[in-house]
Coordinates of C-alpha atoms in Angstrom, one line a residue:
M1 CA -43.3 199.6 51.2
V2 CA -45.8 196.8 51.1
M3 CA -43.6 194.8 48.7
K4 CA -40.6 194.9 51.0
C5 CA -42.8 193.6 53.9
A6 CA -43.9 190.7 51.8
S7 CA -40.4 189.7 51.0
V8 CA -39.3 189.8 54.6
C9 CA -42.3 187.5 55.5
L10 CA -41.3 184.9 52.9
V11 CA -37.7 184.8 54.2
A12 CA -39.0 184.4 57.7
L13 CA -41.2 181.5 56.7
A14 CA -38.4 179.7 55.0
L15 CA -36.2 179.9 58.0
L16 CA -39.0 178.7 60.2
G17 CA -39.5 175.6 58.0
S18 CA -35.9 174.7 58.1
L19 CA -35.9 174.9 61.8
C20 CA -38.9 172.6 62.1
D21 CA -37.2 169.9 59.9
A22 CA -34.2 170.0 62.1
Q23 CA -36.3 169.5 65.2
W24 CA -38.2 166.4 63.8
D25 CA -34.8 164.6 63.1
K26 CA -35.8 163.3 59.7
P27 CA -33.2 160.9 58.2
S28 CA -31.4 162.2 55.3
K29 CA -31.3 160.6 51.9
P30 CA -28.1 158.6 51.3
T31 CA -25.9 159.7 48.6
Y32 CA -23.8 157.3 46.3
Q33 CA -20.7 158.0 44.4
K34 CA -20.9 157.4 40.7
P35 CA -18.5 154.7 39.7
A36 CA -15.5 155.7 37.7
P37 CA -15.4 154.3 34.1
S38 CA -13.3 151.2 33.4
P39 CA -9.8 152.0 32.2
R40 CA -10.1 149.5 29.4
E41 CA -13.2 151.0 27.9
P42 CA -12.8 154.5 26.6
P43 CA -15.5 156.8 27.7
K44 CA -18.4 157.0 25.3
Q45 CA -18.7 160.0 23.3
L46 CA -21.8 161.5 22.2
P47 CA -22.3 161.5 18.4
Q48 CA -21.5 164.7 16.9
E49 CA -23.4 166.1 14.0
P50 CA -21.3 166.0 10.8
Q51 CA -20.0 169.2 9.8
Q52 CA -21.3 169.0 6.1
T53 CA -22.7 171.5 3.9
K54 CA -24.7 171.0 0.7
Q55 CA -22.6 171.5 -2.4
T56 CA -24.0 173.9 -4.8
F57 CA -23.2 174.1 -8.5
E58 CA -23.0 177.2 -10.4
Q59 CA -24.1 175.3 -13.6
P60 CA -26.6 172.3 -13.9
L61 CA -25.1 168.8 -14.6
T62 CA -25.0 167.7 -18.3
W63 CA -23.7 164.0 -17.8
K64 CA -26.0 161.1 -18.8
Y65 CA -25.6 157.3 -19.3
P66 CA -23.9 156.4 -22.6
E67 CA -26.1 154.8 -25.3
L68 CA -25.5 151.1 -26.2
P69 CA -23.4 150.7 -29.3
Q70 CA -25.4 149.7 -32.3
P71 CA -24.4 146.5 -34.1
E72 CA -22.7 147.0 -37.4
T73 CA -24.6 145.7 -40.4
P74 CA -22.5 142.9 -42.0
P75 CA -21.7 143.4 -45.7
V76 CA -23.4 141.2 -48.3
V77 CA -20.8 138.6 -49.3
P78 CA -21.4 136.5 -52.5
F79 CA -21.1 133.0 -51.0
E80 CA -22.6 129.6 -51.9
L81 CA -22.1 126.5 -49.8
R82 CA -20.6 123.7 -51.9
H83 CA -22.2 120.3 -51.4
P84 CA -20.0 117.4 -52.1
V85 CA -20.6 115.7 -55.5
P86 CA -19.8 112.0 -56.0
A87 CA -16.6 111.7 -57.9
A88 CA -16.4 109.3 -60.8
T89 CA -13.1 107.8 -59.6
V90 CA -14.0 104.0 -59.7
A91 CA -14.2 101.9 -62.9
V92 CA -14.7 98.2 -63.5
S93 CA -14.1 95.9 -66.4
C94 CA -15.9 92.5 -66.1
R95 CA -13.8 89.8 -67.6
E96 CA -14.5 86.1 -68.1
K97 CA -13.2 85.0 -64.8
E98 CA -12.4 88.1 -62.9
A99 CA -13.3 91.8 -62.2
Y100 CA -10.7 94.4 -63.2
I101 CA -11.2 97.4 -61.0
E102 CA -9.4 100.8 -61.3
V103 CA -9.6 103.5 -58.5
K104 CA -8.0 107.0 -58.8
K105 CA -5.8 107.8 -55.8
D106 CA -7.8 111.1 -55.5
M107 CA -10.8 108.9 -54.7
F108 CA -13.0 111.7 -53.3
G109 CA -12.1 114.3 -56.0
I110 CA -10.8 116.8 -53.4
G111 CA -7.1 116.8 -54.3
Q112 CA -6.2 114.5 -51.4
F113 CA -4.5 111.2 -52.3
I114 CA -5.4 108.2 -50.3
N115 CA -3.0 105.6 -48.9
P116 CA -3.3 102.5 -51.1
A117 CA -3.0 100.3 -47.9
D118 CA -6.3 101.7 -46.7
L119 CA -8.2 100.5 -49.7
T120 CA -9.3 96.8 -50.3
V121 CA -11.8 94.9 -52.3
G122 CA -13.4 92.4 -49.9
G123 CA -10.0 92.0 -48.1
C124 CA -8.0 91.8 -51.4
G125 CA -5.4 94.6 -51.7
V126 CA -3.9 96.6 -54.5
V127 CA -2.1 94.5 -57.1
A128 CA -0.6 97.3 -59.2
E129 CA -0.4 101.1 -59.4
D130 CA -0.2 103.3 -62.5
T131 CA 2.0 106.2 -61.3
G132 CA 1.5 108.1 -64.5
T133 CA -2.3 108.4 -64.1
Q134 CA -2.3 107.9 -60.3
V135 CA -4.6 104.9 -60.5
L136 CA -4.7 101.9 -58.2
I137 CA -5.5 98.5 -59.9
F138 CA -7.4 95.6 -58.3
I139 CA -8.0 92.2 -59.9
A140 CA -10.6 90.0 -58.1
E141 CA -11.7 86.6 -59.2
L142 CA -15.4 86.2 -59.5
H143 CA -15.7 83.8 -56.5
Q144 CA -13.0 85.5 -54.4
C145 CA -12.5 88.7 -52.5
G146 CA -15.8 88.5 -50.6
S147 CA -17.9 88.5 -53.8
T148 CA -21.6 87.5 -53.6
L149 CA -23.7 86.0 -56.4
A150 CA -27.3 86.9 -57.2
M151 CA -29.4 85.4 -59.9
T152 CA -32.2 87.0 -61.9
E153 CA -34.1 85.5 -64.8
N154 CA -31.6 86.6 -67.3
S155 CA -28.4 87.5 -65.4
L156 CA -25.8 86.4 -63.0
I157 CA -24.7 89.3 -60.8
Y158 CA -21.4 89.2 -58.9
T159 CA -21.1 91.9 -56.3
F160 CA -17.9 93.2 -54.8
T161 CA -17.5 95.8 -52.0
L162 CA -14.7 98.4 -52.2
H163 CA -13.8 99.3 -48.6
Y164 CA -11.9 102.4 -47.7
N165 CA -10.8 102.7 -44.0
P166 CA -8.4 105.6 -43.5
Q167 CA -5.8 105.4 -40.8
P168 CA -4.4 108.3 -38.8
L169 CA -1.9 110.5 -40.6
G170 CA 1.7 110.3 -39.3
G171 CA 1.8 110.4 -35.5
A172 CA -1.3 112.6 -35.2
P173 CA -4.7 111.1 -34.4
V174 CA -6.4 112.8 -37.4
V175 CA -7.7 111.8 -40.8
R176 CA -8.4 113.9 -43.8
T177 CA -11.0 111.6 -45.4
S178 CA -13.9 109.6 -44.1
S179 CA -14.6 105.8 -44.4
A180 CA -16.4 104.7 -47.5
A181 CA -17.8 101.6 -49.2
V182 CA -18.4 101.4 -53.0
I183 CA -20.5 98.6 -54.5
V184 CA -19.1 97.1 -57.7
E185 CA -21.2 94.7 -59.8
C186 CA -20.5 92.5 -62.8
H187 CA -23.5 91.3 -64.8
Y188 CA -23.3 88.1 -67.0
Q189 CA -26.0 86.7 -69.1
R190 CA -27.5 83.4 -68.0
K191 CA -28.8 82.4 -71.4
H192 CA -26.7 82.1 -74.5
N193 CA -27.3 80.8 -78.0
V194 CA -25.9 77.3 -78.5
S195 CA -25.4 75.0 -81.4
S196 CA -28.5 73.5 -83.0
L197 CA -27.0 70.0 -82.9
P198 CA -29.0 67.5 -80.8
L199 CA -28.0 67.1 -77.2
D200 CA -27.4 63.7 -75.8
P201 CA -29.4 63.1 -72.6
L202 CA -27.5 62.5 -69.3
W203 CA -30.1 60.1 -68.0
I204 CA -30.3 56.5 -69.0
P205 CA -33.8 54.9 -69.2
F206 CA -34.4 51.6 -67.5
A207 CA -36.6 49.0 -69.0
T208 CA -35.3 45.7 -67.7
I209 CA -38.1 44.9 -65.3
K210 CA -41.8 45.0 -65.8
V211 CA -42.8 47.4 -63.0
A212 CA -40.4 50.1 -64.1
E213 CA -40.6 51.3 -67.7
E214 CA -38.9 54.2 -69.5
F215 CA -37.2 56.7 -67.1
L216 CA -37.6 58.9 -64.1
Y217 CA -36.4 62.3 -62.9
F218 CA -35.3 63.5 -59.4
T219 CA -35.6 67.2 -58.9
L220 CA -34.7 69.6 -56.1
K221 CA -36.2 73.2 -56.3
L222 CA -36.4 76.3 -54.3
M223 CA -40.0 77.3 -53.7
T224 CA -41.9 80.5 -52.8
D225 CA -43.3 80.9 -49.3
D226 CA -46.7 79.6 -50.4
W227 CA -45.1 76.5 -52.0
Q228 CA -47.1 77.3 -55.3
Y229 CA -44.2 78.3 -57.6
E230 CA -40.5 77.8 -58.0
R231 CA -38.7 80.8 -56.5
P232 CA -37.2 83.1 -59.2
S233 CA -34.3 84.2 -57.0
Y234 CA -31.7 82.1 -55.2
Q235 CA -30.6 84.9 -52.8
Y236 CA -31.5 84.7 -49.1
F237 CA -30.5 86.5 -45.9
L238 CA -29.4 85.1 -42.5
G239 CA -32.5 84.0 -40.6
D240 CA -34.6 83.5 -43.7
I241 CA -36.4 80.1 -44.3
I242 CA -35.3 78.3 -47.4
N243 CA -38.2 76.2 -48.9
I244 CA -36.9 73.2 -50.7
E245 CA -39.1 70.7 -52.6
A246 CA -37.8 67.3 -53.7
T247 CA -39.8 65.4 -56.3
V248 CA -39.6 62.3 -58.5
K249 CA -41.3 62.3 -61.9
Q250 CA -42.5 58.7 -62.4
F251 CA -44.1 58.8 -65.9
H252 CA -45.2 55.2 -66.5
H253 CA -43.7 53.8 -63.4
V254 CA -45.8 52.4 -60.6
N255 CA -46.7 55.0 -58.0
L256 CA -43.5 56.1 -56.2
R257 CA -42.8 57.7 -52.9
V258 CA -39.8 60.0 -52.7
F259 CA -37.5 60.3 -49.6
V260 CA -34.5 62.6 -48.9
E261 CA -32.0 60.3 -47.3
R262 CA -29.2 62.7 -46.8
C263 CA -28.4 66.4 -47.5
V264 CA -25.0 68.1 -47.2
A265 CA -24.2 71.8 -47.4
T266 CA -20.8 72.9 -48.8
L267 CA -19.0 75.9 -50.2
S268 CA -18.4 74.3 -53.5
P269 CA -20.3 71.9 -55.8
D270 CA -18.2 69.0 -54.5
Y271 CA -20.3 67.5 -51.7
A272 CA -17.1 65.9 -50.2
S273 CA -15.3 69.2 -49.8
N274 CA -14.6 70.9 -46.5
P275 CA -16.2 72.5 -44.6
N276 CA -19.5 70.6 -44.9
Y277 CA -22.6 70.2 -42.8
A278 CA -25.0 67.3 -43.1
F279 CA -28.3 68.7 -42.0
I280 CA -30.3 65.7 -43.1
D281 CA -28.7 62.3 -42.1
N282 CA -29.3 58.8 -40.8
Y283 CA -31.9 57.8 -43.5
G284 CA -34.0 60.9 -43.5
C285 CA -33.6 62.6 -40.1
L286 CA -33.5 66.4 -40.3
V287 CA -31.0 67.0 -37.5
D288 CA -30.5 70.7 -37.9
A289 CA -33.3 71.6 -35.5
R290 CA -31.9 69.0 -33.0
L291 CA -28.3 70.3 -33.2
T292 CA -28.8 74.1 -33.5
G293 CA -32.3 74.8 -32.3
S294 CA -33.4 76.1 -35.7
D295 CA -36.9 76.0 -37.2
S296 CA -35.8 73.5 -39.9
K297 CA -38.3 70.8 -40.5
F298 CA -40.1 68.5 -43.0
M299 CA -43.6 69.7 -44.1
A300 CA -46.5 67.4 -43.9
R301 CA -46.5 65.2 -47.0
S302 CA -49.0 66.4 -49.6
A303 CA -48.2 63.8 -52.3
D304 CA -46.2 60.6 -52.4
N305 CA -43.9 61.7 -55.2
K306 CA -43.2 65.1 -53.5
L307 CA -41.4 65.9 -50.2
Q308 CA -41.0 69.5 -48.9
F309 CA -38.8 70.7 -46.2
Q310 CA -37.6 74.0 -44.7
L311 CA -34.0 75.0 -43.8
E312 CA -33.1 78.1 -41.8
A313 CA -30.4 80.0 -43.8
F314 CA -26.9 79.9 -42.4
R315 CA -23.3 80.6 -43.3
F316 CA -20.1 78.7 -42.5
Q317 CA -18.1 80.4 -39.7
G318 CA -15.0 82.1 -41.0
A319 CA -15.9 81.6 -44.6
E320 CA -15.6 84.8 -46.7
S321 CA -18.0 83.5 -49.3
G322 CA -21.7 83.5 -48.5
L323 CA -22.5 80.9 -51.1
L324 CA -23.9 77.5 -50.3
Y325 CA -24.3 74.4 -52.4
I326 CA -26.8 71.7 -51.2
T327 CA -26.4 68.2 -52.4
C328 CA -29.1 65.7 -51.4
H329 CA -29.3 62.0 -51.9
L330 CA -32.9 61.1 -53.0
K331 CA -34.5 57.8 -53.0
A332 CA -37.8 56.6 -54.5
T333 CA -39.7 53.4 -53.6
S334 CA -43.1 52.0 -54.4
T335 CA -46.0 53.4 -52.4
A336 CA -47.0 49.8 -51.8
Y337 CA -44.3 49.6 -49.1
S338 CA -44.7 51.0 -45.7
I339 CA -42.5 53.7 -44.1
D340 CA -39.7 52.3 -41.9
S341 CA -36.4 53.2 -40.3
E342 CA -34.7 53.4 -43.7
H343 CA -37.5 55.1 -45.5
R344 CA -38.7 58.2 -43.5
A345 CA -38.8 62.0 -43.3
C346 CA -38.4 62.9 -39.6
S347 CA -38.3 66.4 -38.1
Y348 CA -37.4 67.3 -34.5
I349 CA -40.4 69.3 -33.1
N350 CA -40.5 68.6 -29.4
G351 CA -39.6 65.1 -30.3
W352 CA -39.3 63.3 -33.6
K353 CA -42.3 63.6 -36.0
E354 CA -42.6 61.8 -39.4
A355 CA -44.0 63.8 -42.4
S356 CA -46.6 61.1 -43.1
G357 CA -47.6 60.6 -39.5
A358 CA -45.6 57.3 -39.0
D359 CA -43.7 58.7 -36.0
G360 CA -42.6 55.2 -34.9
A361 CA -40.2 55.1 -37.8
C362 CA -38.2 57.9 -36.2
G363 CA -37.2 56.0 -33.1
S364 CA -33.6 55.6 -34.2
C365 CA -32.9 59.2 -35.3
D366 CA -30.9 59.8 -32.2
S367 CA -28.9 56.6 -32.5
G368 CA -26.2 58.1 -34.8
S369 CA -25.4 58.6 -38.5
G370 CA -26.2 55.8 -40.9
S371 CA -26.8 57.4 -44.3
G372 CA -26.9 55.2 -47.3
S373 CA -24.1 55.2 -49.8
G374 CA -26.2 55.4 -52.9
G375 CA -24.4 52.4 -54.6
G376 CA -24.9 53.0 -58.3
S377 CA -26.3 56.6 -58.0
G378 CA -25.0 59.4 -60.2
I379 CA -23.9 62.9 -59.2
W380 CA -24.4 66.0 -61.2
T381 CA -24.3 69.8 -60.7
G382 CA -26.7 70.9 -63.4
G383 CA -29.1 72.7 -61.2
A384 CA -32.5 72.2 -59.7
T385 CA -34.1 70.4 -62.7
S386 CA -31.3 68.4 -64.1
P387 CA -32.2 64.7 -64.5
A388 CA -30.6 62.0 -62.3
N389 CA -28.8 58.9 -63.3
P390 CA -30.7 56.8 -60.8
G391 CA -29.6 53.4 -59.6
R392 CA -31.6 50.4 -58.4
K393 CA -30.8 48.2 -55.5
N394 CA -32.9 45.3 -56.8
R395 CA -32.7 44.2 -60.5
D396 CA -34.0 40.6 -60.1
V397 CA -37.6 40.4 -61.4
S398 CA -38.2 37.3 -59.3
Q399 CA -37.6 39.2 -56.1
V400 CA -40.0 42.1 -56.8
Q401 CA -42.7 40.7 -54.6
E402 CA -40.3 40.0 -51.7
Q403 CA -38.1 43.2 -51.6
N404 CA -38.7 46.9 -52.0
I405 CA -37.4 48.2 -55.4
E406 CA -35.6 51.5 -55.0
W407 CA -34.2 54.2 -57.3
E408 CA -31.5 56.5 -56.0
G409 CA -29.9 59.7 -57.2
D410 CA -27.9 62.8 -56.0
V411 CA -29.0 66.3 -56.9
T412 CA -26.9 69.5 -56.3
L413 CA -28.7 72.7 -55.8
G414 CA -26.9 76.1 -55.9
P415 CA -25.1 78.3 -55.6
I416 CA -27.3 79.9 -53.0
P417 CA -26.0 83.3 -51.8
I418 CA -26.7 83.9 -48.1
M419 CA -26.3 87.6 -47.3
E420 CA -26.0 89.2 -43.9
K421 CA -28.8 91.5 -42.7
M422 CA -27.9 95.1 -42.2
V423 CA -28.4 96.7 -38.8
N424 CA -29.5 100.3 -38.6

C-alpha cells in the first residue's frame, strides 16, 4: 500500500514540473535536419570483420627449403701446356760477296706455311723457291739489303735482319702467325796470311829541301771517350759522339802543326760520290754545329802535330745503309808560322772559336766555302793508319824564309756503321 502511494506521488510531481516549464515560456532548442549524402559519393560502409577461420591441419608440415647443389669434382685430366719452341727453320751460307739464306715455308714449325710475299731480308724479297723441300731462298750482297757492318779485333761481321710481316688471310681481317724478326750474321776474318815477299811502300819520301828530310805520315783515328787509346770498335749509334784524331808524324822534319782543311762524309769510299756532306769546310771551319745545331766541335789543341775533333753521329736520309766513310784533307805547316784564315781549326760554340785560341782567324768562316784543292795530294782508302802521299806547295829552297811550306794529304776513315737506337 505504501509503495503504490509513492508511485502516485512521483507521477504527480512529474506532471507538476511539466506544467511549470510551460508557464515560464522557455525557448525550445532548434532542431536541424541531417543533410542527405551526395549522390556522387556512395555512402560509407563500416568495415566488416573478415569472415576467416584458422586452417587446421590434421598432420604437421614436412616441407623445407631445398639444399644448394654441391659442385661436381672435376676429373683429373693428364694435360701439359706446350710452350713454343724456336724452330730451326733458317739457315745461312756466307759466301765471298753475298749471304745465301734459306727459310722453310713452315717458318714457325706449326704446320702453317707462310706467304713468301710477307718475308723479306732488309727489303729484298725471295729470289727462288724449292718446291720439293718447301724452302724459300734469299741472296743478299754483303753491302745491300739493309746490312750493317761491325768490326772486332779479328772479324768483320755483316748483319742482316729477316723480317716477317703477315698480311690478313683472304678477305678476313685475321692472321695465323705473328710478326717476327730473325738476325742473320756473316763473320769474316780480318787477318789473313799473305806472301812473305817484301811490300813496296805507298808513300814517297821527300829529301829535296833542307828543312824536310825523309818522310811523314798523316793519320786519322777513332779514339775512346778519354782520348787515351784508339777505339777498338767502329760501330756507333745515332746521337753518339765520334771522337776523331788527326796527326802528322814528322820524324826528322822541323816541328809541324797539323790542320784539317776539309772533311766529307759519304756512303762509299769515293769522296766525290753522292750523297755527301762536308761537315768541315772553308779551310778548317767545322760547320756541322752551325748548320744542324749539333755538339760537333774541335777540341782544344794539346799538341801541334795533333788535332782532335768530335762529330755527332748521323745517317743520310733515305739511305738503307748505315755505313759512313769520312775523307779528310789534312795539311801540315811549320809551327814557326802563325794561325791565319787558311790555317785554322774553328768550331761554332756561341760564335766561332779557334782550337789554339786565335779566334780572330775564324772571322771568315761564315763567308762561304773555300776549301783547298790539295794540288798534288794523294788519296787512299787503306784505313786509319795508312800513310799519305803528301804534296808540297813550295819546292823552292830559296823561298823557304818567305813562304810557308805545306804538306797535304787525304785520308779516308771507314766504314763506320751508324745504328739506330731501339726504343722500348
